[in-house]
Amino acid sequence: MIGNEIHQFAKELWPINRSITGEGVRETLKKISIHIPKLEIKSVPSGTQVFDWNVPREWHVNKAYIITPSGKKICDFSKNNLHLLGYSIPFEGDVSLEELKKHLYTLPDQPNAIPYITSYYKERWGFCIEQKEFDLLKKGIYKIVIDSTLFDGVLNYGELLIKGRSDKEILLSTYICHPSMANNELSGPTVVTFLAKWLLEASKLEYSYRIIFVPETIGSIAYLSLNYKKMKSKTIA
């Protein structure tokens, strides 16, 4: 059944560390292109001005975790990529519990959940932790390891045009940047992927369909900046 296929695809994309740039976005687009071989994967260099925004640097993470005073490893990025504040700058050092708490984020109303927090446009570091584990932290010195890099690279997105009898286009857009959250940016790209497959197999389409897989906000802005003139004349919905 198609629902089972979509669910399986969501499970496949779940662990990938997606962000607004980086290898996780490229890996996701490559997996989507297995289902949609005609998908074009495009790139916009870091620093490119898109309207009044600029495409940011790429972000890559090798490892990130905290060692408690008792020697326990917590907030391990390798076990759950939500633990690390998105776009955290590199940092390694020892801090007190009082200082560490300035860099920790929780959801008090959902004590078993790891929040998803990002800092795309402000350089800082941090971790996200379950409230129940935050409440157990003891005074002492904590070792912080964030092995990450920020560098000039590219922002990637995927684009597919399915031609119908008319050159007028219906635009379908979905975000691909958030990791490990089923309702937020796993449901969208997985459903749209299989919708695209269905449209590609359709024998007669009145309108053309342009489908884009983009990272949130900056991806949409970049795409519009590059294509808005053409879209104004062709896009109907």
Short mmCIF file of C-alpha atoms in Angstrom, two decimals:
data_model
loop_
_atom_site.label_atom_id
_atom_site.label_comp_id
_atom_site.label_asym_id
_atom_site.label_seq_id
_atom_site.Cartn_x
_atom_site.Cartn_y
_atom_site.Cartn_z
CA MET A 1 0.00 0.00 0.00
CA ILE A 2 1.15 3.52 -0.78
CA GLY A 3 0.78 4.59 2.86
CA ASN A 4 3.25 1.93 3.96
CA GLU A 5 5.74 3.05 1.30
CA ILE A 6 5.50 6.67 2.45
CA HIS A 7 5.93 5.60 6.08
CA GLN A 8 8.98 3.52 5.19
CA PHE A 9 10.49 6.46 3.33
CA ALA A 10 9.92 8.71 6.35
CA LYS A 11 11.76 6.19 8.53
CA GLU A 12 14.64 6.25 6.05
CA LEU A 13 14.90 10.05 6.17
CA TRP A 14 14.34 10.31 9.94
CA PRO A 15 17.95 10.02 11.22
CA ILE A 16 19.57 12.34 8.66
CA ASN A 17 20.93 15.54 10.20
CA ARG A 18 19.18 18.04 7.95
CA SER A 19 19.57 21.79 8.35
CA ILE A 20 19.26 24.77 6.02
CA THR A 21 22.55 23.76 4.36
CA GLY A 22 24.94 20.87 4.36
CA GLU A 23 25.43 17.21 3.63
CA GLY A 24 22.15 16.21 5.31
CA VAL A 25 20.19 18.26 2.78
CA ARG A 26 22.15 16.73 -0.10
CA GLU A 27 21.68 13.21 1.24
CA THR A 28 17.93 13.82 1.60
CA LEU A 29 17.66 15.15 -1.95
CA LYS A 30 19.62 12.17 -3.29
CA LYS A 31 17.23 9.78 -1.55
CA ILE A 32 14.26 11.67 -2.97
CA SER A 33 15.84 11.46 -6.43
CA ILE A 34 15.83 7.66 -6.18
CA HIS A 35 12.04 7.92 -6.29
CA ILE A 36 12.09 10.87 -8.71
CA PRO A 37 15.08 10.40 -11.05
CA LYS A 38 14.20 13.59 -12.97
CA LEU A 39 14.70 15.75 -9.86
CA GLU A 40 17.35 18.40 -10.44
CA ILE A 41 19.55 19.16 -7.43
CA LYS A 42 20.67 22.78 -7.60
CA SER A 43 22.93 24.96 -5.48
CA VAL A 44 23.34 28.60 -4.46
CA PRO A 45 26.78 29.65 -3.10
CA SER A 46 27.22 30.96 0.43
CA GLY A 47 27.17 34.75 0.52
CA THR A 48 24.81 35.10 -2.45
CA GLN A 49 22.38 37.96 -1.90
CA VAL A 50 18.78 36.82 -2.31
CA PHE A 51 16.50 39.83 -2.00
CA ASP A 52 17.62 41.43 1.29
CA TRP A 53 18.98 38.14 2.73
CA ASN A 54 22.30 36.37 2.19
CA VAL A 55 22.82 32.63 1.81
CA PRO A 56 24.61 31.47 4.99
CA ARG A 57 27.69 29.32 5.36
CA GLU A 58 27.37 25.56 5.40
CA TRP A 59 27.26 23.78 8.75
CA HIS A 60 28.78 20.37 9.44
CA VAL A 61 28.94 18.38 12.68
CA ASN A 62 31.39 15.57 13.45
CA LYS A 63 30.44 15.03 17.09
CA ALA A 64 28.91 16.80 20.06
CA TYR A 65 28.19 15.77 23.64
CA ILE A 66 28.45 16.71 27.32
CA ILE A 67 30.31 14.75 30.01
CA THR A 68 28.82 15.16 33.49
CA PRO A 69 30.94 15.43 36.67
CA SER A 70 30.27 11.72 37.26
CA GLY A 71 31.60 10.82 33.81
CA LYS A 72 28.26 10.15 32.10
CA LYS A 73 27.88 11.21 28.49
CA ILE A 74 24.66 13.12 27.85
CA CYS A 75 23.16 15.12 24.96
CA ASP A 76 25.02 12.89 22.53
CA PHE A 77 24.53 14.11 18.97
CA SER A 78 25.34 10.64 17.61
CA LYS A 79 22.30 9.21 19.41
CA ASN A 80 19.84 11.99 18.56
CA ASN A 81 20.68 14.96 16.34
CA LEU A 82 18.06 17.10 18.08
CA HIS A 83 20.39 17.32 21.09
CA LEU A 84 22.63 19.91 19.45
CA LEU A 85 21.48 23.48 18.88
CA GLY A 86 21.22 23.85 15.12
CA TYR A 87 24.21 25.71 13.64
CA SER A 88 26.16 25.53 16.91
CA ILE A 89 29.64 26.96 16.58
CA PRO A 90 32.57 24.74 17.66
CA PHE A 91 33.38 24.74 21.35
CA GLU A 92 35.41 22.57 23.69
CA GLY A 93 36.03 23.25 27.34
CA ASP A 94 34.98 22.83 30.96
CA VAL A 95 32.11 24.85 32.42
CA SER A 96 30.21 24.99 35.68
CA LEU A 97 26.61 23.87 35.92
CA GLU A 98 25.55 27.50 36.32
CA GLU A 99 27.30 28.42 33.07
CA LEU A 100 26.08 25.31 31.26
CA LYS A 101 22.45 26.08 32.03
CA LYS A 102 22.77 29.26 29.94
CA HIS A 103 23.28 26.97 26.93
CA LEU A 104 20.61 24.36 27.61
CA TYR A 105 17.07 24.29 26.20
CA THR A 106 14.11 22.25 27.43
CA LEU A 107 10.36 21.92 27.06
CA PRO A 108 9.03 22.11 30.64
CA ASP A 109 5.51 21.17 29.53
CA GLN A 110 6.82 18.07 27.74
CA PRO A 111 9.43 16.65 30.16
CA ASN A 112 10.21 13.61 27.99
CA ALA A 113 10.76 15.57 24.75
CA ILE A 114 13.93 17.02 23.23
CA PRO A 115 13.19 20.48 21.78
CA TYR A 116 14.41 21.55 18.36
CA ILE A 117 16.22 24.90 18.60
CA THR A 118 18.34 26.62 15.96
CA SER A 119 20.61 29.63 15.71
CA TYR A 120 21.12 30.07 11.99
CA TYR A 121 22.03 33.75 12.03
CA LYS A 122 23.59 34.26 15.47
CA GLU A 123 26.83 32.52 16.39
CA ARG A 124 26.42 30.60 19.65
CA TRP A 125 26.48 27.04 20.95
CA GLY A 126 24.00 25.02 22.93
CA PHE A 127 22.30 21.71 23.62
CA CYS A 128 18.70 20.57 23.85
CA ILE A 129 17.78 18.20 26.64
CA GLU A 130 14.74 16.54 28.16
CA GLN A 131 13.38 18.49 31.13
CA LYS A 132 13.44 15.34 33.27
CA GLU A 133 17.18 14.94 32.64
CA PHE A 134 17.83 18.65 33.11
CA ASP A 135 16.25 18.39 36.59
CA LEU A 136 18.76 15.68 37.56
CA LEU A 137 21.89 17.68 36.74
CA LYS A 138 24.22 18.10 39.73
CA LYS A 139 26.63 20.90 40.59
CA GLY A 140 30.15 20.43 39.30
CA ILE A 141 32.29 20.81 36.19
CA TYR A 142 30.93 19.63 32.82
CA LYS A 143 33.09 18.89 29.80
CA ILE A 144 31.65 20.28 26.55
CA VAL A 145 32.62 18.92 23.14
CA ILE A 146 31.19 20.42 19.95
CA ASP A 147 33.22 19.44 16.90
CA SER A 148 31.48 21.45 14.19
CA THR A 149 32.51 23.67 11.29
CA LEU A 150 31.01 26.62 9.44
CA PHE A 151 32.43 27.27 5.99
CA ASP A 152 31.65 28.79 2.62
CA GLY A 153 29.71 26.22 0.65
CA VAL A 154 26.28 26.07 -0.94
CA LEU A 155 22.59 25.96 -0.20
CA ASN A 156 20.93 23.07 -2.05
CA TYR A 157 17.39 22.52 -3.24
CA GLY A 158 15.59 20.13 -5.56
CA GLU A 159 13.37 21.08 -8.50
CA LEU A 160 11.13 19.02 -10.78
CA LEU A 161 9.02 20.20 -13.71
CA ILE A 162 6.23 17.91 -14.92
CA LYS A 163 4.85 19.24 -18.19
CA GLY A 164 1.15 19.23 -19.00
CA ARG A 165 -0.75 20.46 -22.03
CA SER A 166 -0.54 24.04 -20.76
CA ASP A 167 2.63 25.99 -19.96
CA LYS A 168 0.79 27.46 -16.96
CA GLU A 169 2.23 25.94 -13.80
CA ILE A 170 0.93 24.80 -10.43
CA LEU A 171 3.68 25.18 -7.81
CA LEU A 172 4.10 22.61 -5.04
CA SER A 173 6.69 23.44 -2.39
CA THR A 174 7.84 21.52 0.68
CA TYR A 175 10.56 22.08 3.27
CA ILE A 176 13.35 19.57 3.84
CA CYS A 177 15.51 21.09 6.58
CA HIS A 178 14.26 19.91 9.99
CA PRO A 179 15.62 16.56 11.26
CA SER A 180 13.97 13.78 13.24
CA MET A 181 10.44 15.20 13.46
CA ALA A 182 7.66 13.27 11.74
CA ASN A 183 5.02 16.00 11.47
CA ASN A 184 7.48 18.80 10.76
CA GLU A 185 9.28 18.25 7.47
CA LEU A 186 9.09 14.52 7.15
CA SER A 187 5.38 14.35 6.35
CA GLY A 188 5.72 17.10 3.73
CA PRO A 189 8.63 15.84 1.59
CA THR A 190 7.60 12.19 1.77
CA VAL A 191 4.01 12.85 0.68
CA VAL A 192 5.11 15.29 -2.02
CA THR A 193 7.67 12.77 -3.31
CA PHE A 194 4.95 10.18 -3.87
CA LEU A 195 2.56 12.79 -5.23
CA ALA A 196 5.24 13.69 -7.79
CA LYS A 197 5.58 10.00 -8.74
CA TRP A 198 1.83 9.82 -9.27
CA LEU A 199 1.81 12.95 -11.42
CA LEU A 200 4.72 11.64 -13.50
CA GLU A 201 2.71 8.51 -14.24
CA ALA A 202 -0.46 10.42 -15.16
CA SER A 203 -1.34 10.16 -18.86
CA LYS A 204 -3.01 13.54 -19.28
CA LEU A 205 -2.29 16.68 -17.27
CA GLU A 206 -4.01 19.95 -18.12
CA TYR A 207 -1.46 22.11 -16.29
CA SER A 208 2.26 21.76 -15.75
CA TYR A 209 3.53 21.14 -12.22
CA ARG A 210 6.70 22.59 -10.73
CA ILE A 211 7.72 20.88 -7.49
CA ILE A 212 10.48 22.21 -5.24
CA PHE A 213 12.13 20.73 -2.16
CA VAL A 214 13.77 23.60 -0.27
CA PRO A 215 15.21 24.38 3.18
CA GLU A 216 12.89 26.53 5.27
CA THR A 217 12.67 30.30 4.73
CA ILE A 218 16.11 30.95 3.22
CA GLY A 219 15.55 28.25 0.60
CA SER A 220 12.21 29.71 -0.41
CA ILE A 221 13.69 33.21 -0.50
CA ALA A 222 16.62 32.03 -2.60
CA TYR A 223 14.33 30.21 -5.03
CA LEU A 224 11.99 33.19 -5.39
CA SER A 225 14.91 35.57 -5.85
CA LEU A 226 16.21 33.48 -8.74
CA ASN A 227 12.87 32.65 -10.36
CA TYR A 228 10.22 35.21 -9.46
CA LYS A 229 10.11 36.88 -12.89
CA LYS A 230 9.44 33.59 -14.62
CA MET A 231 6.98 32.56 -11.89
CA LYS A 232 4.96 35.78 -12.28
CA SER A 233 4.16 34.88 -15.88
CA LYS A 234 3.62 31.14 -15.48
CA THR A 235 2.50 30.23 -11.95
CA ILE A 236 -1.26 30.09 -11.37
CA ALA A 237 -1.44 28.44 -7.93
#
